[in-house]
Short mmCIF file of the C-alpha atoms (twelve columns), coordinates in Angstrom:
data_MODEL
# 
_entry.id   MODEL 
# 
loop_
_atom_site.group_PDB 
_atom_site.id 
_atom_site.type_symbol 
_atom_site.label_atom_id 
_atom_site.label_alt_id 
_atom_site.label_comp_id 
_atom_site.label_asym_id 
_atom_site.label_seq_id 
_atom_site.Cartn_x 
_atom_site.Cartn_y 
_atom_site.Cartn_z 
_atom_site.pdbx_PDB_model_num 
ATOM 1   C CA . UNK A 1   21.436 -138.312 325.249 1 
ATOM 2   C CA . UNK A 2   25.072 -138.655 324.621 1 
ATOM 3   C CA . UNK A 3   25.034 -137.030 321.129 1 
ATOM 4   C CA . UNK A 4   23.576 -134.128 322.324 1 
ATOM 5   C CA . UNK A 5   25.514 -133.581 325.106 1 
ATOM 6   C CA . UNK A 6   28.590 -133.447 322.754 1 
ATOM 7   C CA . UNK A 7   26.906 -130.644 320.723 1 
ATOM 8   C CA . UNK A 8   26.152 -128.634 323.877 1 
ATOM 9   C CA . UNK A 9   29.586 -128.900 324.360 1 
ATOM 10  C CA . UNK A 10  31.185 -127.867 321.010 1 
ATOM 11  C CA . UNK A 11  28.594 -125.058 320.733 1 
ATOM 12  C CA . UNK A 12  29.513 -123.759 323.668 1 
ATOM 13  C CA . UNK A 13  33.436 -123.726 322.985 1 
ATOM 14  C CA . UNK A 14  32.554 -121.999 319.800 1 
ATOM 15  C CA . UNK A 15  30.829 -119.296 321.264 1 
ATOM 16  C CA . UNK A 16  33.921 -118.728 324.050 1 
ATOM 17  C CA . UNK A 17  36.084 -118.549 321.399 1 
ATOM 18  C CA . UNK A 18  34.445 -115.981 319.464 1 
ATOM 19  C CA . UNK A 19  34.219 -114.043 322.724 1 
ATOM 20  C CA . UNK A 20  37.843 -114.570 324.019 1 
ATOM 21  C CA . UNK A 21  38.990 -112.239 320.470 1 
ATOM 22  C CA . UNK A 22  37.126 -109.211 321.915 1 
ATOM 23  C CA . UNK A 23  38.215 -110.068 325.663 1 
ATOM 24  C CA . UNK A 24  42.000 -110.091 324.557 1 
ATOM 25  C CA . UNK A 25  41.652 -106.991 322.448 1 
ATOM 26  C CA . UNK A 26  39.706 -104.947 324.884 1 
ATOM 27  C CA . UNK A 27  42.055 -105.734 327.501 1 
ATOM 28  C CA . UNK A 28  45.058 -104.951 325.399 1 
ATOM 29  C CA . UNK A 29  43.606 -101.394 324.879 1 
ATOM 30  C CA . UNK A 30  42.937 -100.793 328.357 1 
ATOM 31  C CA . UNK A 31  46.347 -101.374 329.158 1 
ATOM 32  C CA . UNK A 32  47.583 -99.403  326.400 1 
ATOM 33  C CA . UNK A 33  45.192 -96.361  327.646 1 
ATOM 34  C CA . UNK A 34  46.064 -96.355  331.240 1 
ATOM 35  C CA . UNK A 35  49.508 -97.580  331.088 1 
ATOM 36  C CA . UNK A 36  48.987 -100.719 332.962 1 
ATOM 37  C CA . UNK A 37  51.545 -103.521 332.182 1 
ATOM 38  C CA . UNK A 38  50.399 -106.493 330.137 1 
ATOM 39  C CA . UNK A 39  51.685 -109.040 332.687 1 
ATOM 40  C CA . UNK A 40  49.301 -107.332 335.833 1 
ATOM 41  C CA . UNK A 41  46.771 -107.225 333.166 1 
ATOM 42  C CA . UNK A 42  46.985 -110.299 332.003 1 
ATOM 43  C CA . UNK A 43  46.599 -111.376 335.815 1 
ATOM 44  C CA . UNK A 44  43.824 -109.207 336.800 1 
ATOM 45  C CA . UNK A 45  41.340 -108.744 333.811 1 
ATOM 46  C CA . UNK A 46  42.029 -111.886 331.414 1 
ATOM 47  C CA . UNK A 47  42.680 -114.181 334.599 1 
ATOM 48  C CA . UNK A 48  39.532 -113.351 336.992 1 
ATOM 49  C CA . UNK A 49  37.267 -113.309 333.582 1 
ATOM 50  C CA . UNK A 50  38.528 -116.735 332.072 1 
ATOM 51  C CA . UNK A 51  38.680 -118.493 336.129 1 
ATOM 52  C CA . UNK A 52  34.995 -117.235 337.030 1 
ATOM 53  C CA . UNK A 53  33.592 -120.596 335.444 1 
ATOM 54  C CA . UNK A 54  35.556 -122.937 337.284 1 
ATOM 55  C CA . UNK A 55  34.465 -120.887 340.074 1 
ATOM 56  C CA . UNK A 56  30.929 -121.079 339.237 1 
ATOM 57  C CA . UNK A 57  31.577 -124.567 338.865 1 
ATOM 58  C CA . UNK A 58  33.155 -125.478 342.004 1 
ATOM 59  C CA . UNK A 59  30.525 -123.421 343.970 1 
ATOM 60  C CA . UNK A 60  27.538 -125.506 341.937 1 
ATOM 61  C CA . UNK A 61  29.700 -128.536 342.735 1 
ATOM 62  C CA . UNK A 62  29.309 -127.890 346.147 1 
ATOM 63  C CA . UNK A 63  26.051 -126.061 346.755 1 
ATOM 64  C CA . UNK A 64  23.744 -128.403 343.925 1 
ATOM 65  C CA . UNK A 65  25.967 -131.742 343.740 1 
ATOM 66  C CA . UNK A 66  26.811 -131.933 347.142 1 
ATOM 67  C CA . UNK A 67  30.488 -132.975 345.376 1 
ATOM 68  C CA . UNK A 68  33.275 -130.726 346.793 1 
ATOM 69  C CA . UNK A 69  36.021 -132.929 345.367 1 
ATOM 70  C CA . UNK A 70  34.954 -132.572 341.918 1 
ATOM 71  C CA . UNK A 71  35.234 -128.798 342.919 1 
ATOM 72  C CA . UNK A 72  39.002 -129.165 344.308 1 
ATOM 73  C CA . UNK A 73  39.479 -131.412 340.921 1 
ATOM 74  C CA . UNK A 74  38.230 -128.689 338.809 1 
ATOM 75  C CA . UNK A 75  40.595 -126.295 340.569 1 
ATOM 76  C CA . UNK A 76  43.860 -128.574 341.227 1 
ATOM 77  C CA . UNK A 77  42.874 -129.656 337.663 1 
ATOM 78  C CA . UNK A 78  42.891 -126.608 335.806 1 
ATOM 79  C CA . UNK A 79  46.645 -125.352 337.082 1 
ATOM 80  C CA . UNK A 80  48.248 -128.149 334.954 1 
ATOM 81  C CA . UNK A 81  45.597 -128.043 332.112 1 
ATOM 82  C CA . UNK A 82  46.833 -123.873 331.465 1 
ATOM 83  C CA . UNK A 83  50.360 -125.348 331.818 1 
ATOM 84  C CA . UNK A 84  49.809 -127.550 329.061 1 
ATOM 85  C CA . UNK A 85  48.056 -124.568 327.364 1 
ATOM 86  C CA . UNK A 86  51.548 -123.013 327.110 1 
ATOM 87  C CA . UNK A 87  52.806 -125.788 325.927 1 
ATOM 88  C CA . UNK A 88  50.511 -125.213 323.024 1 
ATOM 89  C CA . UNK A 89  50.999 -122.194 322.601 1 
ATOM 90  C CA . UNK A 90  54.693 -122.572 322.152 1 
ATOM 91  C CA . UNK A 91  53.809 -124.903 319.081 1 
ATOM 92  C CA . UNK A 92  51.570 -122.354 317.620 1 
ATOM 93  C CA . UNK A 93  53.810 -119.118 317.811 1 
ATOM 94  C CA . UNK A 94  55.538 -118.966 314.419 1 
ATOM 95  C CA . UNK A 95  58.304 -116.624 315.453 1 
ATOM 96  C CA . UNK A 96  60.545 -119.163 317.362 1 
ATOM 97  C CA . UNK A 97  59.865 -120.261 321.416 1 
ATOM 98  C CA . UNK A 98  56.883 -118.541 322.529 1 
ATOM 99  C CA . UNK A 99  59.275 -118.298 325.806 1 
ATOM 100 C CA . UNK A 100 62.226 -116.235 324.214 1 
ATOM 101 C CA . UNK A 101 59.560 -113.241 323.451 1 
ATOM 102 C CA . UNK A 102 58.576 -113.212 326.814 1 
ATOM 103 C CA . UNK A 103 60.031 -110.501 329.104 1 
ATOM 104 C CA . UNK A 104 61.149 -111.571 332.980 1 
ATOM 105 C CA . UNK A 105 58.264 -110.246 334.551 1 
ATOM 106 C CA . UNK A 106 56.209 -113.445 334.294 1 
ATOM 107 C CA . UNK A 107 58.448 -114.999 336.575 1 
ATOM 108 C CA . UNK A 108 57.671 -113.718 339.390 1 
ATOM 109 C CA . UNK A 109 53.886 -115.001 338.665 1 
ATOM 110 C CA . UNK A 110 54.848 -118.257 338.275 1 
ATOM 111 C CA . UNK A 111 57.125 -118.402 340.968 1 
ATOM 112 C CA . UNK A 112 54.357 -116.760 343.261 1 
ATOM 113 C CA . UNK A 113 52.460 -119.747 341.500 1 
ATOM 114 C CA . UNK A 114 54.985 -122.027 342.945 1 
ATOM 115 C CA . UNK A 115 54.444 -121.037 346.117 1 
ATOM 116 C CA . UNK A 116 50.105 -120.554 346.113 1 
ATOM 117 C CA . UNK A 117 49.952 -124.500 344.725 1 
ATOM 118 C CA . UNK A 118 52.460 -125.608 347.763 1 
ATOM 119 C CA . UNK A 119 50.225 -124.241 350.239 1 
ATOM 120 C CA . UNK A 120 47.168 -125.549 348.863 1 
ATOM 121 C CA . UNK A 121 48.690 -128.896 348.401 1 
ATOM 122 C CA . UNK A 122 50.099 -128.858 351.862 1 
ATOM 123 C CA . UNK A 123 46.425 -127.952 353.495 1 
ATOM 124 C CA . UNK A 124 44.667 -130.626 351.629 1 
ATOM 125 C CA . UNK A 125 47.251 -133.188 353.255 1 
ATOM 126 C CA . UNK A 126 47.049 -131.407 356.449 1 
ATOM 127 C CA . UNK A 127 43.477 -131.920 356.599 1 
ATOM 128 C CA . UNK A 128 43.733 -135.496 355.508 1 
ATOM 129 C CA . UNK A 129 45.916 -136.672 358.051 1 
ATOM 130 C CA . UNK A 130 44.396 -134.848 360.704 1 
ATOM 131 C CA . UNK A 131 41.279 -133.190 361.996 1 
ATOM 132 C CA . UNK A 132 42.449 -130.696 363.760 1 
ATOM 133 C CA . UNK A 133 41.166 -127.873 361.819 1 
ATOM 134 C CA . UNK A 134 37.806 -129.248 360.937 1 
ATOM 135 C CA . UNK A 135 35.953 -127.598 363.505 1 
ATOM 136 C CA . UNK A 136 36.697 -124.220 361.789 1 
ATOM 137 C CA . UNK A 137 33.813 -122.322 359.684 1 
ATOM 138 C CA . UNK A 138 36.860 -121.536 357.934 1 
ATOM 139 C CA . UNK A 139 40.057 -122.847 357.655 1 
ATOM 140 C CA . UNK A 140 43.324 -120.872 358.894 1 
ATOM 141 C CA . UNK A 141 44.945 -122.034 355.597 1 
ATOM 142 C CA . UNK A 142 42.256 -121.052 353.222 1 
ATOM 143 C CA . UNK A 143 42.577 -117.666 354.402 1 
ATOM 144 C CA . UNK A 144 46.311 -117.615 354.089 1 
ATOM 145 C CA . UNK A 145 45.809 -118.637 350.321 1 
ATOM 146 C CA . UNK A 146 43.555 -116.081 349.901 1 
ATOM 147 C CA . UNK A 147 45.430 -113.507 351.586 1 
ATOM 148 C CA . UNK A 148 48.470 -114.827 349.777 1 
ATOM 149 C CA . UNK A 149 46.667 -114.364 346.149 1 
ATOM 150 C CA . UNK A 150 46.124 -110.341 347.405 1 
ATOM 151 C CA . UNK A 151 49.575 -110.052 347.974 1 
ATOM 152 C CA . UNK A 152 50.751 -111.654 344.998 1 
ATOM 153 C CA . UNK A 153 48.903 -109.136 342.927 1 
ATOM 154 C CA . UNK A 154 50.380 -106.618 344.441 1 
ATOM 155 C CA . UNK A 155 53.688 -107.671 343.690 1 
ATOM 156 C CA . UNK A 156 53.273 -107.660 340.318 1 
ATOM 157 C CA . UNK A 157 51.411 -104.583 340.025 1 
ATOM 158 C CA . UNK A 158 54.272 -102.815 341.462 1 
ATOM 159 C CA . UNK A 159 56.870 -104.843 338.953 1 
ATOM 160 C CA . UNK A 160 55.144 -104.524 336.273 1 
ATOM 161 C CA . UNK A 161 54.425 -100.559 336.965 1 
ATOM 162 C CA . UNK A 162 57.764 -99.907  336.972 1 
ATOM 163 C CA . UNK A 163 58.580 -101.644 333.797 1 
ATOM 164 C CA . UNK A 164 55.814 -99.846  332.064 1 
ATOM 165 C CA . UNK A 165 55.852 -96.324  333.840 1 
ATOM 166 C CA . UNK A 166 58.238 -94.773  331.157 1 
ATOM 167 C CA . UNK A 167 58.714 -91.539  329.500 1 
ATOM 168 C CA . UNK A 168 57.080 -92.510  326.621 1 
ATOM 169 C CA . UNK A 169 53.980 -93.907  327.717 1 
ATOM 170 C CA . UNK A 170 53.430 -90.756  329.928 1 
ATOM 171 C CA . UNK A 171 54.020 -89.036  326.846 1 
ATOM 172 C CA . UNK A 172 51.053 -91.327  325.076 1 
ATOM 173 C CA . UNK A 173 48.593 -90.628  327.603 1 
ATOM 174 C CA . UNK A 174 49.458 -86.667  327.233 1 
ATOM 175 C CA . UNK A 175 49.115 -86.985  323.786 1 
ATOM 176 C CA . UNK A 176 45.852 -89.131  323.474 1 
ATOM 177 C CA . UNK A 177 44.356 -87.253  326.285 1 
ATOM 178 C CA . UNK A 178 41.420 -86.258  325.075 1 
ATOM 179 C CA . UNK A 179 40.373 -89.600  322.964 1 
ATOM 180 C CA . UNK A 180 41.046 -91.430  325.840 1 
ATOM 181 C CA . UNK A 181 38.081 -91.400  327.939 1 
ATOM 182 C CA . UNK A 182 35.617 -92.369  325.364 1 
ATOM 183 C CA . UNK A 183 38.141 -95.106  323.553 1 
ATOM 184 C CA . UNK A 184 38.724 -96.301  327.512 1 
ATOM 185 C CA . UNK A 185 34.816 -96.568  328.297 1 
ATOM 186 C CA . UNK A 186 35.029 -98.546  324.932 1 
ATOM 187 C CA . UNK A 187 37.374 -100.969 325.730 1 
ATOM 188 C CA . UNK A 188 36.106 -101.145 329.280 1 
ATOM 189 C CA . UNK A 189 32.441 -102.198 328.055 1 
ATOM 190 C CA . UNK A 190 33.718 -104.696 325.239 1 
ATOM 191 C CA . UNK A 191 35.566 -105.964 328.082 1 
ATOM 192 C CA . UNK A 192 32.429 -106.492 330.331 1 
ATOM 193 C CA . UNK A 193 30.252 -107.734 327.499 1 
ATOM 194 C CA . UNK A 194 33.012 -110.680 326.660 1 
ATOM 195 C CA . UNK A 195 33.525 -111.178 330.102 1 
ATOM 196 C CA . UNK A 196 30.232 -111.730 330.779 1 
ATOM 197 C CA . UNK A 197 29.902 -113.936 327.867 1 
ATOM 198 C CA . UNK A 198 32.199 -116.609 328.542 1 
ATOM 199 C CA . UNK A 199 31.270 -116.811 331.819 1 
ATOM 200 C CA . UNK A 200 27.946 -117.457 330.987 1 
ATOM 201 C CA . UNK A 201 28.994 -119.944 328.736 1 
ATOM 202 C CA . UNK A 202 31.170 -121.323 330.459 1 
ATOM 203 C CA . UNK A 203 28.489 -121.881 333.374 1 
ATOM 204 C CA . UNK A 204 26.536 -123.683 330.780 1 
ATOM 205 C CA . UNK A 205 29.483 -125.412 330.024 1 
ATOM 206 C CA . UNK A 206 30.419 -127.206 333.226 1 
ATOM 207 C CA . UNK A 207 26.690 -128.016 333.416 1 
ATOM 208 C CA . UNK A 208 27.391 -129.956 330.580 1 
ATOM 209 C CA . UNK A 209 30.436 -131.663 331.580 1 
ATOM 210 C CA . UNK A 210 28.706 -132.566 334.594 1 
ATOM 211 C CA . UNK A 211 26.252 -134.635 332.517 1 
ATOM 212 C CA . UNK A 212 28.812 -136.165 330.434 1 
ATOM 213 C CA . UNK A 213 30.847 -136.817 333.535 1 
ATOM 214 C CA . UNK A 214 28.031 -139.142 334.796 1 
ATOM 215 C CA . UNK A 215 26.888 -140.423 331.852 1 
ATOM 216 C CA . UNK A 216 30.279 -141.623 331.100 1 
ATOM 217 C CA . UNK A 217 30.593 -143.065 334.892 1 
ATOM 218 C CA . UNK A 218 34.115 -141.591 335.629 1 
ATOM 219 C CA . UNK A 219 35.344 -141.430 339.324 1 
ATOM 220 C CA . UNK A 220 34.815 -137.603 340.681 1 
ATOM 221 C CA . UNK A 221 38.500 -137.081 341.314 1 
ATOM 222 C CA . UNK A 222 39.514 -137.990 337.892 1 
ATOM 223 C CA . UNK A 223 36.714 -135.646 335.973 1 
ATOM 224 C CA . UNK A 224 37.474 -132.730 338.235 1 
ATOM 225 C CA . UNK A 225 41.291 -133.062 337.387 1 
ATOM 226 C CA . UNK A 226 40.714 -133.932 333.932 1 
ATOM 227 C CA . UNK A 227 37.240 -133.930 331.770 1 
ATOM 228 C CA . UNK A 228 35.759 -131.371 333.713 1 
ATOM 229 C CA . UNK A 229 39.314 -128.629 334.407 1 
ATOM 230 C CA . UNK A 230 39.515 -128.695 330.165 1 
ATOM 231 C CA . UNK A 231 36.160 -128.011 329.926 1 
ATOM 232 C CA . UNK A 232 36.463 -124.755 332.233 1 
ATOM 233 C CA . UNK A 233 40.011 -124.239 331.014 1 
ATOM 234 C CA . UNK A 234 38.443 -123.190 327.442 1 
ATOM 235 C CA . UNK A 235 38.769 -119.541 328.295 1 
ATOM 236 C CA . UNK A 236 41.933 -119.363 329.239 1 
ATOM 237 C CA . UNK A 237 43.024 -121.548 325.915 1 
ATOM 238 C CA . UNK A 238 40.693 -119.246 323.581 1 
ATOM 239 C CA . UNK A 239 42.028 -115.892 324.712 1 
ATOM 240 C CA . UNK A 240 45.791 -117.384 324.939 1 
ATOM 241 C CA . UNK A 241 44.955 -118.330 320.906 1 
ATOM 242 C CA . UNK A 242 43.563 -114.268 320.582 1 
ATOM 243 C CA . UNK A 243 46.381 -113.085 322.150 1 
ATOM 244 C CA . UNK A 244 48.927 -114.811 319.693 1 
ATOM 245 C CA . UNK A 245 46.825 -113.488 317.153 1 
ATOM 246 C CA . UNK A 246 47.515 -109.736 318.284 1 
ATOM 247 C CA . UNK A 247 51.256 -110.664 318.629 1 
ATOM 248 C CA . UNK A 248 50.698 -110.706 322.466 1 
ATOM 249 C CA . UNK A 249 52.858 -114.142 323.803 1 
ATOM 250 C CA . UNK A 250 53.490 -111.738 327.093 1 
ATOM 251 C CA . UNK A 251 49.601 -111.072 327.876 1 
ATOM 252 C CA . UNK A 252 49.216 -114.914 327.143 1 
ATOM 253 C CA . UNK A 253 51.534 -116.684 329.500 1 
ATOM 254 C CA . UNK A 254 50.299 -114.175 332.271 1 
ATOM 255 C CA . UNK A 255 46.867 -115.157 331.859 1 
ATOM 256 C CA . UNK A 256 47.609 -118.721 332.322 1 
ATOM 257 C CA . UNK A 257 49.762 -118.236 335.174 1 
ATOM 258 C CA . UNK A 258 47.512 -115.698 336.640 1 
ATOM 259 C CA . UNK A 259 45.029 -118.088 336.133 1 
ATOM 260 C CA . UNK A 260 46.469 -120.728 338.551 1 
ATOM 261 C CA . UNK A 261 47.135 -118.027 341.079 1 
ATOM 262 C CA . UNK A 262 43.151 -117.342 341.369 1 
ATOM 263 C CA . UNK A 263 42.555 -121.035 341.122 1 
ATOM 264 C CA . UNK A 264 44.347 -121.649 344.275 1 
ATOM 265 C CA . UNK A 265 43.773 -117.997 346.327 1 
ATOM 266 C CA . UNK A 266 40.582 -117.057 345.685 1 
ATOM 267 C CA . UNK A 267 38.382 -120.172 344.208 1 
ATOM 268 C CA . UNK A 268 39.369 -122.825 346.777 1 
ATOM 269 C CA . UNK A 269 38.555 -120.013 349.526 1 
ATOM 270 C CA . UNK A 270 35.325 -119.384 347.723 1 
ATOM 271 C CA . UNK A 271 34.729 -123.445 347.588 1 
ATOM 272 C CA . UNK A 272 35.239 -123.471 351.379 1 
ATOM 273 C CA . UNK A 273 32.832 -120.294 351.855 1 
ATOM 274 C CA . UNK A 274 30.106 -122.682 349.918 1 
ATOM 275 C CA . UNK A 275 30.629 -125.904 352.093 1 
ATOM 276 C CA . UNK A 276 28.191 -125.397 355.099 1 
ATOM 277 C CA . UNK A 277 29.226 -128.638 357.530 1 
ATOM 278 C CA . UNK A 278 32.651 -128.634 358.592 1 
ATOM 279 C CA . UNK A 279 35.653 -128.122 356.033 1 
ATOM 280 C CA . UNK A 280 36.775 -128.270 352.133 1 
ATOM 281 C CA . UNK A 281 39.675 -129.507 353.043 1 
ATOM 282 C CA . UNK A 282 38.622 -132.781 354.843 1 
ATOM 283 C CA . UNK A 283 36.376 -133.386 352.009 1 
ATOM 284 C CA . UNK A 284 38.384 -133.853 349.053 1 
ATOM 285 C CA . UNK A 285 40.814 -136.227 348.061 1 
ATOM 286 C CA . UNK A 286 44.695 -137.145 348.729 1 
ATOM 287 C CA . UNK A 287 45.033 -137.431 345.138 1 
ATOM 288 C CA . UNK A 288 45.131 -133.655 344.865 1 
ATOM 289 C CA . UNK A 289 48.091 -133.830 346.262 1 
ATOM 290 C CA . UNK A 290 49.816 -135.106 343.249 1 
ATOM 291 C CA . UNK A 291 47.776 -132.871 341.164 1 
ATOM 292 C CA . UNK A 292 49.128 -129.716 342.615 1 
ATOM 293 C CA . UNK A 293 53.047 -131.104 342.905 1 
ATOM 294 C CA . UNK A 294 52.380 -131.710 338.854 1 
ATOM 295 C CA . UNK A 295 51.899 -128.081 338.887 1 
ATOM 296 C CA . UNK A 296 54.490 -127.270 340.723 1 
ATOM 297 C CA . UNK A 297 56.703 -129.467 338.437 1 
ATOM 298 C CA . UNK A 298 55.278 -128.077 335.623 1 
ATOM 299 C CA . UNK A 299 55.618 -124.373 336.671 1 
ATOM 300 C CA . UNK A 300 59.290 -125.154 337.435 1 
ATOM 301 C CA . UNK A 301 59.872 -126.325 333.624 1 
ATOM 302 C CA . UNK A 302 58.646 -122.900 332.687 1 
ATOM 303 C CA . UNK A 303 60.601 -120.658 335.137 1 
ATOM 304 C CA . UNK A 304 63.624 -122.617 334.089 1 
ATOM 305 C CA . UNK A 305 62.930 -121.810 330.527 1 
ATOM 306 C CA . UNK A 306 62.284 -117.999 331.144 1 
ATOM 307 C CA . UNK A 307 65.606 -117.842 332.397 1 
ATOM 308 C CA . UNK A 308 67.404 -119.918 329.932 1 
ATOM 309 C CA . UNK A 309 65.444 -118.168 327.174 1 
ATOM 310 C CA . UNK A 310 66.738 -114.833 327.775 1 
ATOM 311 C CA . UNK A 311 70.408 -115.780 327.188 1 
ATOM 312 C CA . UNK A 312 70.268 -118.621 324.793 1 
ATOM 313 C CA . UNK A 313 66.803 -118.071 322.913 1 
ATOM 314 C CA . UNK A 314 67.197 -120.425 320.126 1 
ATOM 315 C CA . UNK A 315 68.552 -123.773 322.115 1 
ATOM 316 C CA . UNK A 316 66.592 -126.741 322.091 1 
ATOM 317 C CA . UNK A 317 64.288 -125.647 319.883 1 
ATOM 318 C CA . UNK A 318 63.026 -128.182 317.009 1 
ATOM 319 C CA . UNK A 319 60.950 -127.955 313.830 1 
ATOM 320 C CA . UNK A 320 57.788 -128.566 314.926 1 
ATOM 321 C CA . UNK A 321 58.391 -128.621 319.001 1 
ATOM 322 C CA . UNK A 322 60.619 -127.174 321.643 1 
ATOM 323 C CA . UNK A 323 61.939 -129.001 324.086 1 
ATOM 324 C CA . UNK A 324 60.363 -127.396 327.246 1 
ATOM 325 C CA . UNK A 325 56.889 -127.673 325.401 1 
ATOM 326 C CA . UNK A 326 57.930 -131.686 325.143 1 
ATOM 327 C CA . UNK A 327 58.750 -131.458 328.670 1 
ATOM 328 C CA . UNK A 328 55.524 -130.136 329.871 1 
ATOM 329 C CA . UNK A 329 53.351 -132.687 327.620 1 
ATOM 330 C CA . UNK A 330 55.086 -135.787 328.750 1 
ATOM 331 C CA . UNK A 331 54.330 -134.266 332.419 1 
ATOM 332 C CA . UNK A 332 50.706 -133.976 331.763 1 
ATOM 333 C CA . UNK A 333 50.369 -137.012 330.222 1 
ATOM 334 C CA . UNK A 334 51.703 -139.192 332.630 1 
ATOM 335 C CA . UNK A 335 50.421 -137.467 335.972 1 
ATOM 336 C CA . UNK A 336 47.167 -137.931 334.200 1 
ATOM 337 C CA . UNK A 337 47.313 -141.745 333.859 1 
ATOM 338 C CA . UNK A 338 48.765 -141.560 337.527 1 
ATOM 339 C CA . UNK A 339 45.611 -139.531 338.397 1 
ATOM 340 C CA . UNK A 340 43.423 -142.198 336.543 1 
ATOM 341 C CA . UNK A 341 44.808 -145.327 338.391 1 
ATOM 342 C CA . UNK A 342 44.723 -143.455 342.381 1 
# 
């Protein structure tokens, strides 16, 4: 039973990472063609594709296992787990810290990240300590977060257009007028295929992690925040590798930031559409808590390196690791054994 879970899982991960290359790549030419910036981009089409399976899987969670804190794991979970993907993918950029060819606009995501994981962490103690809110269909403060997320990705579209709305991409789209319709619908149904792809996958995937998860006996909490958020965190690690690849660190970080953003605005509201007697909120566990300050502790490390990085883009920085990449790992590591032992 066990062994053939494991190959379920590794054939799965093979087949999103074959379609993550043609995700990134489409969505790099779609921003190219329309003259969309690559961190709104990287929010919109990479984020929503790569964050529909944890969606899926909170929803089936819910809905089939009757386990709504596995689904707030899987969410809470998969913040820190694309954190740590940065980390990563620091290590793996060859051209110096991944950070220091990153522009500023990714700040403002993670800082609107900042602020998304807060209130989420603040309603799930809310809820815990009182029941005040229970009686809602829906809770006030899911529809803040989701609210919130719609806001957010406004604010970056209008950054980000601003940045990108230059002379000489008007000029581009003058010149390449006429291929760009057909080259567009191109990218635009490579895009959809992918998509649709991983998320399939990734469906299949989480199925899969269920199984191992109780076959392996862990406590709910933990596998949401752990086994099951790195399992449905695949995506976002495959197309942050693609977009390396294509010399893309920008369209990477936003993706995994704009990934925690839809984790917290529109999944958790989703999860709280799918519970059908009384709230999400009351249901899940305290330990979420310190899952989502982790995040917020983690997303700190990496607006503090932004900053740093665009005066002094070479200190700290190691052979084989940077220091903000070290920072983030230990992080992880030990929130994780703190997760393991609540």
């Amino acid at each position: 039973m066990l062994p053939l879970l494991w190959i379920q899982l590794i054939a799965a991960a093979i087949l999103i990472l074959l379609s993550s290359k043609y995700l990134v790549s489409s969505s790099d030419k779609i921003a190219t063609k329309i003259g969309l910036g690559h961190t709104f981009v990287g929010i919109v089409l990479l984020a929503t594709a790569t964050s529909l399976p944890e969606l899926a899987t909170g929803i089936s969670s819910i809905t089939l296992a009757q386990a709504p804190d596995l689904a707030a794991g899987a969410a809470f979970g998969s913040n820190i787990v694309n954190l740590l993907i940065i980390a990563i993918a620091d290590v793996m950029w060859p051209r110096g810290p991944m950070l220091a060819s990153v522009s500023r606009a990714p700040i403002i995501v993670a800082i609107l990240g900042i602020v998304i994981i807060f209130i989420a962490s603040i309603s799930t103690a809310i809820h815990n300590w009182t029941d005040i809110l229970d009686h809602w269909y829906i809770s006030p403060l899911s529809i803040v977060l989701v609210l919130f997320f719609v806001i957010a990705a406004y604010i970056v579209y209008r950054i980000d257009n601003k940045e990108t709305n230059s002379i000489e991409t008007q000029d581009e789209a003058k010149n390449g007028k006429s291929k760009l319709d057909n080259e567009t619908k191109r990218a635009f149904a490579f895009y959809l295929i992918s998509a649709l792809c991983i998320i399939g996958t990734s469906i299949w995937l989480s199925e899969v992690g269920d199984r191992l998860a109780e076959a392996l006996q862990w406590e709910e909490s933990f596998v949401g925040t752990q086994f099951l958020a790195i399992s449905t965190s695949l995506p976002e690690l495959a197309t942050t590798i693609a977009a390396l690849r294509l010399g893309n660190p920008e369209m990477a970080v936003a993706n995994l930031l704009g990934s925690n953003l839809f984790n917290m605005g529109f999944i958790l509201f989703a999860d709280e559409l799918a519970v059908t007697s009384g709230s999400l909120w009351s249901s899940i566990s305290l330990s979420h808590v310190v899952t989502g300050l982790t995040g917020i502790l983690m997303t700190l490390v990496v607006v503090g390196t932004l900053l740093i990085r665009q005066h002094h883009p070479k200190s700290f920085s190691f052979k084989w690791i940077n220091l903000e990449s070290s920072i983030l790992i230990i992080i992880y590591i030990v929130a994780s054994i703190a997760l393991f032992y609540l």
